[in-house]
JSON list of C-alpha atoms in Angstrom, two decimals:
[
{"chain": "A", "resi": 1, "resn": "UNK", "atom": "CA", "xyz": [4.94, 18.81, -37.78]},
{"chain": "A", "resi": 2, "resn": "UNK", "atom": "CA", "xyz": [2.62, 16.99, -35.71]},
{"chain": "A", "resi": 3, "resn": "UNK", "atom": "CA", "xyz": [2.30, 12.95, -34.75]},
{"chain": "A", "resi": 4, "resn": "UNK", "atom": "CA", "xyz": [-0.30, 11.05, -33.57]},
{"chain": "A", "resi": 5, "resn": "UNK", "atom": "CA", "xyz": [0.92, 8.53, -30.44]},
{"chain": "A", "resi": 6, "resn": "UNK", "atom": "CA", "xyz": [-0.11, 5.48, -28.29]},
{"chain": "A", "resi": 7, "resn": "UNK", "atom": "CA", "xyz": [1.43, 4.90, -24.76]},
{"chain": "A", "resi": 8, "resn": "UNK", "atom": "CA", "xyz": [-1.13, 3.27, -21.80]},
{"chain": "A", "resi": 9, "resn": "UNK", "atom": "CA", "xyz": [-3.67, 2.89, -23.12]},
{"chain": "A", "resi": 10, "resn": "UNK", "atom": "CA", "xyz": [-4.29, 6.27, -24.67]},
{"chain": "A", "resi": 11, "resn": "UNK", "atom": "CA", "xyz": [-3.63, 8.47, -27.63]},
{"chain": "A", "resi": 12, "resn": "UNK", "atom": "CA", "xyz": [-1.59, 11.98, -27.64]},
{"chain": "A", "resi": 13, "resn": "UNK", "atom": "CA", "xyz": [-1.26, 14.54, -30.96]},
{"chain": "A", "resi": 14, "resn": "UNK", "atom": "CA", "xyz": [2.05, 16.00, -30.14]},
{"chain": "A", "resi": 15, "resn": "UNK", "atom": "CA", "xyz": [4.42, 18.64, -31.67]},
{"chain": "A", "resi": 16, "resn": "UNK", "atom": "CA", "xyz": [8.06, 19.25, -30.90]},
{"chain": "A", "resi": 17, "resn": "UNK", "atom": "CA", "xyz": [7.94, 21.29, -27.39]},
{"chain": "A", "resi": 18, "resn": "UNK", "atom": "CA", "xyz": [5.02, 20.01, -26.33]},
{"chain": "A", "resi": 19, "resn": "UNK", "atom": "CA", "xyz": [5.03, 18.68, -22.14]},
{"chain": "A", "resi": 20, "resn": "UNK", "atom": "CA", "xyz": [2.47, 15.38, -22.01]},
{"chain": "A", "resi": 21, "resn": "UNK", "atom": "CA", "xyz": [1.48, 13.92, -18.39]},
{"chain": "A", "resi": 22, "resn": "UNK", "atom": "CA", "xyz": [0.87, 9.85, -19.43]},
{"chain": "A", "resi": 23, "resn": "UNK", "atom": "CA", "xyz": [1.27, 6.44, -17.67]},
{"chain": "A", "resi": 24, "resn": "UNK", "atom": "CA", "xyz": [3.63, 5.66, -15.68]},
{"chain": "A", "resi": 25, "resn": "UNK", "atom": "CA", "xyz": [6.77, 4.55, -18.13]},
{"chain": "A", "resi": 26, "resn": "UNK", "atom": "CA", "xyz": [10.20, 2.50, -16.93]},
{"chain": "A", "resi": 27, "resn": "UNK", "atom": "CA", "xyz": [12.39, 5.45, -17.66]},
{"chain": "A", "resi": 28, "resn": "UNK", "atom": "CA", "xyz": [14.88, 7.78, -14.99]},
{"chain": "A", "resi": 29, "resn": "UNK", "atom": "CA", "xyz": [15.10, 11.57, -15.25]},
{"chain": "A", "resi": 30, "resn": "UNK", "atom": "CA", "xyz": [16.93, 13.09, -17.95]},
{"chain": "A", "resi": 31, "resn": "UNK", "atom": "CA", "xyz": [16.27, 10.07, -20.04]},
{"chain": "A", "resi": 32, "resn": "UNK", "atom": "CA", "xyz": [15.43, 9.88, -23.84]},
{"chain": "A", "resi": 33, "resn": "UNK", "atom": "CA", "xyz": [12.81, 7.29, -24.77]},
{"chain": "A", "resi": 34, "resn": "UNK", "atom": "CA", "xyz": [11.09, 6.81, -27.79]},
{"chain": "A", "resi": 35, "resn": "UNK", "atom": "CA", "xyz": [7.43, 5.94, -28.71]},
{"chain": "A", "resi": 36, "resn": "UNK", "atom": "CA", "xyz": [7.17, 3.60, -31.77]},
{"chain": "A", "resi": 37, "resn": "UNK", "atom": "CA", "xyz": [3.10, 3.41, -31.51]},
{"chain": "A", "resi": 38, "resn": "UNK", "atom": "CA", "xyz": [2.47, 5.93, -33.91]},
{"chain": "A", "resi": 39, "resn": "UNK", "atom": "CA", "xyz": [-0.63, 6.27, -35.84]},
{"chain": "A", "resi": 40, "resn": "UNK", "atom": "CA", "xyz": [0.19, 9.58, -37.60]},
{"chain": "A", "resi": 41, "resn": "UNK", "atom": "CA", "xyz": [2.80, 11.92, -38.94]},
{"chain": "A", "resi": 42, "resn": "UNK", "atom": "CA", "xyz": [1.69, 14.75, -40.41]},
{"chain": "A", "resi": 43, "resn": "UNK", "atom": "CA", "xyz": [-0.42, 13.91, -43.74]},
{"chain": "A", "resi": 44, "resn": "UNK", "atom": "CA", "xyz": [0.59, 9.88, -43.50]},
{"chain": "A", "resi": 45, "resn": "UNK", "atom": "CA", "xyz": [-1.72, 7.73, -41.80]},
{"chain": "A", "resi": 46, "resn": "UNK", "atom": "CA", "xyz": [-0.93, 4.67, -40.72]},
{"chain": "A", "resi": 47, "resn": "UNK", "atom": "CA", "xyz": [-2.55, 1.39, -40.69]},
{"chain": "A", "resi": 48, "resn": "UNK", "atom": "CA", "xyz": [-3.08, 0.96, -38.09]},
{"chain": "A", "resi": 49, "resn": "UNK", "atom": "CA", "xyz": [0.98, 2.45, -37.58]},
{"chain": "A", "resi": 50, "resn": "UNK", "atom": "CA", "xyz": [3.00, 4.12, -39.31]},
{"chain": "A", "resi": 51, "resn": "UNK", "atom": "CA", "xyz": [6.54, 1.90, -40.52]},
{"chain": "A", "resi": 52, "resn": "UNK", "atom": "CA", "xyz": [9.35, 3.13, -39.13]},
{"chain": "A", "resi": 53, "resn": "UNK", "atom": "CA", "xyz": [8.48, 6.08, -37.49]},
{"chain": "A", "resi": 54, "resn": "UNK", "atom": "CA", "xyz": [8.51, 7.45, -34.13]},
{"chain": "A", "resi": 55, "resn": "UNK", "atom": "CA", "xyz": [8.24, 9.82, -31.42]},
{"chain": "A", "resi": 56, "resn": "UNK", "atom": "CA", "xyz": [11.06, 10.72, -29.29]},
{"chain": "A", "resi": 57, "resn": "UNK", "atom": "CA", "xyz": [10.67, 12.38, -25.58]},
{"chain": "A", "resi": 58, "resn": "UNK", "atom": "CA", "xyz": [12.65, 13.35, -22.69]},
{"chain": "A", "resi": 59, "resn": "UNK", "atom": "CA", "xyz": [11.70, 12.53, -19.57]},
{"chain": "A", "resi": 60, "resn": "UNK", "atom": "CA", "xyz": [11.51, 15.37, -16.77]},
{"chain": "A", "resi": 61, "resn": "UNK", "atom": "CA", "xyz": [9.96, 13.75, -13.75]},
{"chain": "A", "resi": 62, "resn": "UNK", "atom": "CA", "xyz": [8.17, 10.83, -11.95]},
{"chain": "A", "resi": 63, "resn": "UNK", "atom": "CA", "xyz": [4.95, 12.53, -9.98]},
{"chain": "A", "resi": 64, "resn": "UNK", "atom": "CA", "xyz": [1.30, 11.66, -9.07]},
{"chain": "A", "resi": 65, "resn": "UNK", "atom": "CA", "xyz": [-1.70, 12.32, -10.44]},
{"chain": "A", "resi": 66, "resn": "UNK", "atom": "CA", "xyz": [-4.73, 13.82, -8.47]},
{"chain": "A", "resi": 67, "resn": "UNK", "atom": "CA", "xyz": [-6.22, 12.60, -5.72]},
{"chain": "A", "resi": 68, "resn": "UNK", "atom": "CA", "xyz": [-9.48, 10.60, -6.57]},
{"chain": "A", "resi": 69, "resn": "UNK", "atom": "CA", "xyz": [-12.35, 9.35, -3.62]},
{"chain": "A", "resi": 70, "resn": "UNK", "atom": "CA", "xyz": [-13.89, 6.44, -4.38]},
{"chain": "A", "resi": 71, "resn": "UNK", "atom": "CA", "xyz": [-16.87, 5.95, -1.96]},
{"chain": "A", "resi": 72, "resn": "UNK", "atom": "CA", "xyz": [-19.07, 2.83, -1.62]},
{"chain": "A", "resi": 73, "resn": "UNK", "atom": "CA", "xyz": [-22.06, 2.11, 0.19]},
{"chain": "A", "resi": 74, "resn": "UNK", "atom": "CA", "xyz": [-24.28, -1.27, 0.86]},
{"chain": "A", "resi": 75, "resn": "UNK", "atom": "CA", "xyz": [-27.87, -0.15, 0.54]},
{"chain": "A", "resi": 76, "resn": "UNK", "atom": "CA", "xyz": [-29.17, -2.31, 3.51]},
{"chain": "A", "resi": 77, "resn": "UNK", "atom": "CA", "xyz": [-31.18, -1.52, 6.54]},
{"chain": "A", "resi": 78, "resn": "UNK", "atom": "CA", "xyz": [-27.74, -2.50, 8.41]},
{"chain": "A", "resi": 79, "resn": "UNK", "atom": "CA", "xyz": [-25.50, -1.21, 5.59]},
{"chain": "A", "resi": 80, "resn": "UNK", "atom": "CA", "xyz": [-21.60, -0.02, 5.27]},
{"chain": "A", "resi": 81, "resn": "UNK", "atom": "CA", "xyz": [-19.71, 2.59, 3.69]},
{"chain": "A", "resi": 82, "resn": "UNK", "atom": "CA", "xyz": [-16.59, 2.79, 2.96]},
{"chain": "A", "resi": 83, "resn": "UNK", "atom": "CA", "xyz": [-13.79, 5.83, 1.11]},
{"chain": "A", "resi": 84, "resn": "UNK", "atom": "CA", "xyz": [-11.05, 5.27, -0.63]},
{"chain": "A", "resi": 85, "resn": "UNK", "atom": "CA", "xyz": [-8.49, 7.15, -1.86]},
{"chain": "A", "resi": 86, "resn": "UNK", "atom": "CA", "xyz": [-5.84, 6.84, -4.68]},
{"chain": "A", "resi": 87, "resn": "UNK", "atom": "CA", "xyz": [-3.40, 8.49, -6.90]},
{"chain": "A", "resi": 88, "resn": "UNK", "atom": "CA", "xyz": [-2.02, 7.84, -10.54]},
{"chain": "A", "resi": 89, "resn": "UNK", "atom": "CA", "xyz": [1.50, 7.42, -10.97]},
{"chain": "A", "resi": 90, "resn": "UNK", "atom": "CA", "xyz": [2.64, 9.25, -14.37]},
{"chain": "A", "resi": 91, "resn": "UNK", "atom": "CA", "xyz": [5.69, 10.25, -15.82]},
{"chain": "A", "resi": 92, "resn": "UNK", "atom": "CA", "xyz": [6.16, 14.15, -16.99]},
{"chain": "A", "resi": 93, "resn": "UNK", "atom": "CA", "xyz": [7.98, 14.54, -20.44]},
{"chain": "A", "resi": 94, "resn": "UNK", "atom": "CA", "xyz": [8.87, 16.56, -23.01]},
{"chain": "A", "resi": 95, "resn": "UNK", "atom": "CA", "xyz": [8.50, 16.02, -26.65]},
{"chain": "A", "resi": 96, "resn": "UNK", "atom": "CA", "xyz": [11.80, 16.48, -28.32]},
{"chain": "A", "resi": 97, "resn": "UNK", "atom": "CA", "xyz": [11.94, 15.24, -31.81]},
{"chain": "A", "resi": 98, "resn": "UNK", "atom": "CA", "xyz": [9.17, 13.43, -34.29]},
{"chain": "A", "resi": 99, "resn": "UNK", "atom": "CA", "xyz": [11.09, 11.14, -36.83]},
{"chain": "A", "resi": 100, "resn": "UNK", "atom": "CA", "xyz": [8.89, 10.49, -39.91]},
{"chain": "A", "resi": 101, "resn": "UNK", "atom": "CA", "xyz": [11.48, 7.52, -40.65]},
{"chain": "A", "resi": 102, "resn": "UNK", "atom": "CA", "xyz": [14.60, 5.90, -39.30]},
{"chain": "A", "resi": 103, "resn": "UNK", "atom": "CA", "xyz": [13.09, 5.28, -35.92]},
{"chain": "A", "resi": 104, "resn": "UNK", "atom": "CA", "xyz": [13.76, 1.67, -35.58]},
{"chain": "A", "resi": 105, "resn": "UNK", "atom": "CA", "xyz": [17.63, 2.57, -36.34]},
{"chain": "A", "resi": 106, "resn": "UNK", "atom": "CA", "xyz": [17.71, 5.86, -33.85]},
{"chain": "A", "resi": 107, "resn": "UNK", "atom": "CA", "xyz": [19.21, 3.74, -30.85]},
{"chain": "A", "resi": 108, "resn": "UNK", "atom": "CA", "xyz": [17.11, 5.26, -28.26]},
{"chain": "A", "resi": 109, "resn": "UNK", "atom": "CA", "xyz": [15.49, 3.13, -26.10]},
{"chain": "A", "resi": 110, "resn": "UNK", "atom": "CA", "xyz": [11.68, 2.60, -26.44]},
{"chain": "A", "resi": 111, "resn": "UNK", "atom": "CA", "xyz": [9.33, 3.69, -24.14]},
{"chain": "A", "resi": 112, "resn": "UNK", "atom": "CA", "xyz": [8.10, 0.91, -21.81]},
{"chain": "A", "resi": 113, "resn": "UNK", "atom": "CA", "xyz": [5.12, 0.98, -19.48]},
{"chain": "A", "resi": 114, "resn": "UNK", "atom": "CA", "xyz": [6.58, 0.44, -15.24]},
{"chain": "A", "resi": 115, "resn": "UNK", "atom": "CA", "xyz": [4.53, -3.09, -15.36]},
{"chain": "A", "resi": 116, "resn": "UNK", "atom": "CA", "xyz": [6.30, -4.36, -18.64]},
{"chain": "A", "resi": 117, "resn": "UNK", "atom": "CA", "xyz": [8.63, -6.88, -18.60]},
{"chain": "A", "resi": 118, "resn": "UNK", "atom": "CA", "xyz": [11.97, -5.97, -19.93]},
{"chain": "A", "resi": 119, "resn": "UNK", "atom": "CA", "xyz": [13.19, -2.63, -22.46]},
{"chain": "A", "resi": 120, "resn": "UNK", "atom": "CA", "xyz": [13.46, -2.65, -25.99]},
{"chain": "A", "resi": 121, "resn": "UNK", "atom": "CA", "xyz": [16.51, -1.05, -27.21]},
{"chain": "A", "resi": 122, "resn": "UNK", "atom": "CA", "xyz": [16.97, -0.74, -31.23]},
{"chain": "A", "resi": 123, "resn": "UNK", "atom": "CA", "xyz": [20.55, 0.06, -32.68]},
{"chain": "A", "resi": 124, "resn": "UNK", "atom": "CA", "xyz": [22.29, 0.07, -36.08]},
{"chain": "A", "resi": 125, "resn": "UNK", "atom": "CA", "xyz": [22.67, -3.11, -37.78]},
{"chain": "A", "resi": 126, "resn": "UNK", "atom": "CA", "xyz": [25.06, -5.41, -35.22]},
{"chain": "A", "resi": 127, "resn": "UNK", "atom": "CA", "xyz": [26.67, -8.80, -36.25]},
{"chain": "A", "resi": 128, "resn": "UNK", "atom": "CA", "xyz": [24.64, -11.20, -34.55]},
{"chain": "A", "resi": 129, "resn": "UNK", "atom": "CA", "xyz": [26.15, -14.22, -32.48]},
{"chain": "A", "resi": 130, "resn": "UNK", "atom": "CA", "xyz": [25.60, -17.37, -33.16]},
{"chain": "A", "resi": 131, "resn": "UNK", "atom": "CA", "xyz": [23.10, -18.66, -30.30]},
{"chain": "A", "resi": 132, "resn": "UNK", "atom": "CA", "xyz": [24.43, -20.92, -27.62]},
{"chain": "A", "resi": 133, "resn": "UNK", "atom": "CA", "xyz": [23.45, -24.61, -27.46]},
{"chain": "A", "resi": 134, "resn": "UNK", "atom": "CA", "xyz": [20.52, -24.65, -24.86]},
{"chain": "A", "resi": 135, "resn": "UNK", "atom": "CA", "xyz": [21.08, -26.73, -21.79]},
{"chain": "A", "resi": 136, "resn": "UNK", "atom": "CA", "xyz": [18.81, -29.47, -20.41]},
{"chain": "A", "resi": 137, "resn": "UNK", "atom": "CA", "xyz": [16.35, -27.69, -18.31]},
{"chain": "A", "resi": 138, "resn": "UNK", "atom": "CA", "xyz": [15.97, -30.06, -14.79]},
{"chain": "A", "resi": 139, "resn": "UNK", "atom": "CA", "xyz": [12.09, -30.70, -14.22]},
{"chain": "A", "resi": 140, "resn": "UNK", "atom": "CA", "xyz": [10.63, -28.50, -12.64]},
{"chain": "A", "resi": 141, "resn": "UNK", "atom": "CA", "xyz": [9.32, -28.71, -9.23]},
{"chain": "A", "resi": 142, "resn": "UNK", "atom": "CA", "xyz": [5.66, -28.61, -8.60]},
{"chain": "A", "resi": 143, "resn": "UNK", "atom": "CA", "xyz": [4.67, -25.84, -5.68]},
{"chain": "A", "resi": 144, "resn": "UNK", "atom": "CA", "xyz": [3.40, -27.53, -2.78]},
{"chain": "A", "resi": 145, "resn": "UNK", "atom": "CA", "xyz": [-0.48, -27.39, -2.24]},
{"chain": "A", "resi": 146, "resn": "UNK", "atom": "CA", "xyz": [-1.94, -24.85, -0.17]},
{"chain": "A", "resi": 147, "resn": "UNK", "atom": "CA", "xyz": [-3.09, -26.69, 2.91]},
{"chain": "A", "resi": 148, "resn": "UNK", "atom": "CA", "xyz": [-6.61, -27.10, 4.14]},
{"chain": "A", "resi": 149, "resn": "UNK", "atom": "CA", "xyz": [-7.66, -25.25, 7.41]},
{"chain": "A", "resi": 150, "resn": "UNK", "atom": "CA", "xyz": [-8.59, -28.44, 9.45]},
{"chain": "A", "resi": 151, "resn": "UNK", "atom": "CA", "xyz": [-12.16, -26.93, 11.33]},
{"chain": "A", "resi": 152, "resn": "UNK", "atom": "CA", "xyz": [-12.46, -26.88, 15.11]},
{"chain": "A", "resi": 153, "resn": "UNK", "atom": "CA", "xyz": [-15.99, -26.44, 17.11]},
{"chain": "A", "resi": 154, "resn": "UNK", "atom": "CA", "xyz": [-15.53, -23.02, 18.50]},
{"chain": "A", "resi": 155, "resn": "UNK", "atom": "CA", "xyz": [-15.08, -23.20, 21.72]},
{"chain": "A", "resi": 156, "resn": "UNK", "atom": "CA", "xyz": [-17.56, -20.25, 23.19]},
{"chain": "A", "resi": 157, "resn": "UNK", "atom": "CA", "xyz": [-20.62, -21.39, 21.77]},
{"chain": "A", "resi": 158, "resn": "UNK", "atom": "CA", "xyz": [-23.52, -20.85, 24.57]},
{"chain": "A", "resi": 159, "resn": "UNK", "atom": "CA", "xyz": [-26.54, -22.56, 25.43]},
{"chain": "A", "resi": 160, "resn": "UNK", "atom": "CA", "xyz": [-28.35, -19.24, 25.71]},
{"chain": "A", "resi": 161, "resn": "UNK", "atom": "CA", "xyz": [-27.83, -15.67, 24.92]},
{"chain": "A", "resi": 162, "resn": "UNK", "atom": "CA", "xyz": [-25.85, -14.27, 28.64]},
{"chain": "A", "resi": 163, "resn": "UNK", "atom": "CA", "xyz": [-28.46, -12.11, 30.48]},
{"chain": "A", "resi": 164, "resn": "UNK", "atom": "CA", "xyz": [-31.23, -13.71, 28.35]},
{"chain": "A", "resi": 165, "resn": "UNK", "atom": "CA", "xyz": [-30.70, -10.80, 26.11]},
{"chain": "A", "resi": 166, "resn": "UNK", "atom": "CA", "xyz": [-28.27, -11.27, 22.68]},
{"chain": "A", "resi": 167, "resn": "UNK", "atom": "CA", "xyz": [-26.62, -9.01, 20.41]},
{"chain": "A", "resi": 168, "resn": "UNK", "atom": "CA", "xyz": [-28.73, -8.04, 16.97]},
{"chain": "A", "resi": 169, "resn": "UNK", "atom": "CA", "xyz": [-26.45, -10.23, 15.18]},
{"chain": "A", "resi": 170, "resn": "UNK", "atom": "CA", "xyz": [-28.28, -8.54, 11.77]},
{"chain": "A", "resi": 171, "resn": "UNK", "atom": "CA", "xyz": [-26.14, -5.42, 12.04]},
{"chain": "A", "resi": 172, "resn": "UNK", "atom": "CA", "xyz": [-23.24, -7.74, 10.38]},
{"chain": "A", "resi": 173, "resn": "UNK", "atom": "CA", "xyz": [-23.53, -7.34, 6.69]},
{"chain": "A", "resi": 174, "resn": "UNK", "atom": "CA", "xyz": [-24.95, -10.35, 5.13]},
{"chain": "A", "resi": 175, "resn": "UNK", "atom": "CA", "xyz": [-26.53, -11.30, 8.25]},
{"chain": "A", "resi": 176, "resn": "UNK", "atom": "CA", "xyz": [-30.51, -11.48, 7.84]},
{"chain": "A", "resi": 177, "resn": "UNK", "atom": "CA", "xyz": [-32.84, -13.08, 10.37]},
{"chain": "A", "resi": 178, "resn": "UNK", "atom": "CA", "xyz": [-32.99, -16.51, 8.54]},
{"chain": "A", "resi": 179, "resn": "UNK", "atom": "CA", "xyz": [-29.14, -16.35, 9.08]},
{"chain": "A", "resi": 180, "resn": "UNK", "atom": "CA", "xyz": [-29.24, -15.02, 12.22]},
{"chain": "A", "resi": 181, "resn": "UNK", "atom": "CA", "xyz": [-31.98, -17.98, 13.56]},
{"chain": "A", "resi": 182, "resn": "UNK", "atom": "CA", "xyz": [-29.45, -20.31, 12.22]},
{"chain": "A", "resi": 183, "resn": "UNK", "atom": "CA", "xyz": [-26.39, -18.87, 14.32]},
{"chain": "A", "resi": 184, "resn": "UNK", "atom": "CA", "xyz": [-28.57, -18.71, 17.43]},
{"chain": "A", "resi": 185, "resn": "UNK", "atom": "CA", "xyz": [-28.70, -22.51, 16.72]},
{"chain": "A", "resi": 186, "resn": "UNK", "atom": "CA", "xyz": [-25.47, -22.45, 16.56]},
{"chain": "A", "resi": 187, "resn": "UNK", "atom": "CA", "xyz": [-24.51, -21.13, 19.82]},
{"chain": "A", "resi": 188, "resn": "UNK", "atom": "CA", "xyz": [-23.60, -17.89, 19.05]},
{"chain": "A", "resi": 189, "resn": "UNK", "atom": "CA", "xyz": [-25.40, -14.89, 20.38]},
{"chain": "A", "resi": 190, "resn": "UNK", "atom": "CA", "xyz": [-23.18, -12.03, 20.76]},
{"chain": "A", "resi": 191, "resn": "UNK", "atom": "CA", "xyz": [-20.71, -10.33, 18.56]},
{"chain": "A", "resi": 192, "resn": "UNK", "atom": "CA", "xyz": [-17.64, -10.70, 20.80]},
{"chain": "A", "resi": 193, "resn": "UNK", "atom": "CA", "xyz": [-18.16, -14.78, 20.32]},
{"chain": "A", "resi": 194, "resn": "UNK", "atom": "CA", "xyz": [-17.48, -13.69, 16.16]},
{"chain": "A", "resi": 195, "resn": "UNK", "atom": "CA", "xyz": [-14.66, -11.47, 17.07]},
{"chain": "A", "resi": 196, "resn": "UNK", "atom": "CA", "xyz": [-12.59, -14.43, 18.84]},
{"chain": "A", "resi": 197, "resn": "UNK", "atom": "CA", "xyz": [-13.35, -16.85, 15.79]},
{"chain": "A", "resi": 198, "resn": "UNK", "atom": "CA", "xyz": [-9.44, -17.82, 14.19]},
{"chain": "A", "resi": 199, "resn": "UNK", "atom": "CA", "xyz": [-9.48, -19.66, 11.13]},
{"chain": "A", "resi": 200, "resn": "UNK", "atom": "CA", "xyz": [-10.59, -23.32, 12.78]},
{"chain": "A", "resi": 201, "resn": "UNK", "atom": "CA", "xyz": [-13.40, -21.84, 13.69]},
{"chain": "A", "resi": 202, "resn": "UNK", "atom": "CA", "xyz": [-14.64, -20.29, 10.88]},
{"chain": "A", "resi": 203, "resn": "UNK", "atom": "CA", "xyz": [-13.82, -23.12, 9.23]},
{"chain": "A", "resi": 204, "resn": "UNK", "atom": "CA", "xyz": [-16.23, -24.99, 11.29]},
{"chain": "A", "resi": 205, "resn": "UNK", "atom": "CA", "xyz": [-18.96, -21.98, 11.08]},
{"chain": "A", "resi": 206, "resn": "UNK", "atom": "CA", "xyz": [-18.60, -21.49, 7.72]},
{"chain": "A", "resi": 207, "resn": "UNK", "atom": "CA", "xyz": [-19.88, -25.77, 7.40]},
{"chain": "A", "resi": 208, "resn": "UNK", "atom": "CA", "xyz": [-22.47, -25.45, 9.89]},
{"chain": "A", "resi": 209, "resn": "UNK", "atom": "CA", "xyz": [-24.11, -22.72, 8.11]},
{"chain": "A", "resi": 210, "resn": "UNK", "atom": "CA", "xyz": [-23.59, -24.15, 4.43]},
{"chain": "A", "resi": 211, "resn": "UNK", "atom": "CA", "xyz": [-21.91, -20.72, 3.38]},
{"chain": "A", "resi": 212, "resn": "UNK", "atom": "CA", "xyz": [-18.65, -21.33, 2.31]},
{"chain": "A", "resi": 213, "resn": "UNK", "atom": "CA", "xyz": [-16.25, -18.49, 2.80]},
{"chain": "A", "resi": 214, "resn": "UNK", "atom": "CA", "xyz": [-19.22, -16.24, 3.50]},
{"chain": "A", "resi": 215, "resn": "UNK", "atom": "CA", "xyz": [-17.89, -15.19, 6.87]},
{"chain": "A", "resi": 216, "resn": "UNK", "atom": "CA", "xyz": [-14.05, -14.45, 5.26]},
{"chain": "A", "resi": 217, "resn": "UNK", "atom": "CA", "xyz": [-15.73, -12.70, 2.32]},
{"chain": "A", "resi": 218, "resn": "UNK", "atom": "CA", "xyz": [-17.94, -10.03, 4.21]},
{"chain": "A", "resi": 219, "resn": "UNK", "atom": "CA", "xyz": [-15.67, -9.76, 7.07]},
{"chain": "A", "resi": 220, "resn": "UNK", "atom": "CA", "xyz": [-17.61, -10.45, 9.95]},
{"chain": "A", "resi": 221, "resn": "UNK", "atom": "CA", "xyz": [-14.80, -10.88, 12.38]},
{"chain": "A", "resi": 222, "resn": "UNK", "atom": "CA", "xyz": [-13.89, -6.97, 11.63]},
{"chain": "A", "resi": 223, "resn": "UNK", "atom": "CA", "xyz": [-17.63, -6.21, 11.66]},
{"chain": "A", "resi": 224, "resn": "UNK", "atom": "CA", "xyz": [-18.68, -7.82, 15.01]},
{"chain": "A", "resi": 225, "resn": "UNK", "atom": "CA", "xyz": [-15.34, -6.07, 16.82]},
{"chain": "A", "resi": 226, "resn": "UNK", "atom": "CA", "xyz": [-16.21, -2.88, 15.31]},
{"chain": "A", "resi": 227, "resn": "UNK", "atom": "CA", "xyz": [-20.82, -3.73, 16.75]},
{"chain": "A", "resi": 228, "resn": "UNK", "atom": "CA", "xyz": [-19.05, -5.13, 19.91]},
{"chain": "A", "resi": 229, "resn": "UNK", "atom": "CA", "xyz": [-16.90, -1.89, 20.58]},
{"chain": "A", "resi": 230, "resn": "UNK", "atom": "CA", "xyz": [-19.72, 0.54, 20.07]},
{"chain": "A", "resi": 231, "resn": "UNK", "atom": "CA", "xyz": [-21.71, -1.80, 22.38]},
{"chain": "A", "resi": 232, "resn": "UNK", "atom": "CA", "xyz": [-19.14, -0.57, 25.17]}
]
């Protein structure tokens, strides 16, 4: 007999015996868990699931998936790149038993994903107590506002570029003459004035050249350390 199953996002046709890779569940080794998103058993077809039945699996180990690069590039004339890597968490189990009915009353706990909250766990009919009176809940108290960055002139702003020669300031991504006319302005003519900027200063930058968070958002600090370096 063969089922039809949802877990993560995805769906699995699984016999008894079979060994699945899927995402990530909440589970230990040597656990039993059981998946109640089925869409098929055998011949019956749910709609969209099937009532009452389920899938049940044991759970052999916690492992990663393979290795995937992500690469990005900025198609500018002063452009970045930048690889990433990362790896899929997913849980290795074994299919043990597909229950056509009786699922909900099997008492094995159901298969939760690692970012749910909380596990299902259905048993055998159990007297139910009588809920407790709730208690008064005391207001809650509102989080404190994140406080604003109070901006500050930067203090090694020059009259003129030192040497009468300044940095191309358009190697910084986002930085295009028009910009860098305006930071020349400014007083800034050299990437290790951007490096030294704390958050004051950008502040004050950021104002100055109507951009707000434009310097934060395309990392110029990081950028003009890394120009300045290579300058060396």
């Amino acid at each position: 007999m063969f089922a039809v199953m949802k877990t993560g996002g995805k769906q699995y046709r699984v016999q008894a015996g079979d060994v699945l890779r899927v995402e990530k569940l909440a589970a230990e080794s040597g656990e039993t868990v059981q998946f109640n998103d089925v869409l098929m058993v055998g011949s019956t077809v749910g709609a969209p699931l099937v009532d009452d039945a389920g899938v049940q699996a044991e759970i052999i180990d916690q492992i990663k998936g393979d290795k995937v690069i992500n690469f990005v590039k900025r198609r500018r004339k002063h452009g970045s790149k930048r690889t990433k890597g990362h790896r899929q968490q997913l849980t290795l189990l074994r299919i043990t038993e597909i229950l056509e009915s009786g699922a909900k009353a099997s008492g094995v706990k159901a298969a939760v994903g690692a970012g749910a909250a909380g596990v299902a766990m259905t048993e055998a009919a159990a007297p139910k107590k009588a809920a407790a009176p709730k208690k008064a809940e005391a207001p809650k108290a509102e989080a404190p506002a994140a406080e604003a960055v109070d901006a500050e002139k930067p203090s090694n702003l020059l009259d003129a570029p030192r040497g009468g020669e300044a940095d191309d300031l358009k190697k910084i991504s986002g930085v295009g003459p028009a910009l860098e006319k305006k930071l020349h302005e400014n007083g800034v003519y050299h990437f290790d004035q951007i490096m030294a900027w704390g958050p004051e200063e950008i502040a004050y930058m950021d104002d100055q050249l109507s951009f707000k968070g434009r310097i934060e958002r395309d990392n110029w600090i990081e950028q003009a350390a890394q120009f300045n370096a290579e300058k060396e």
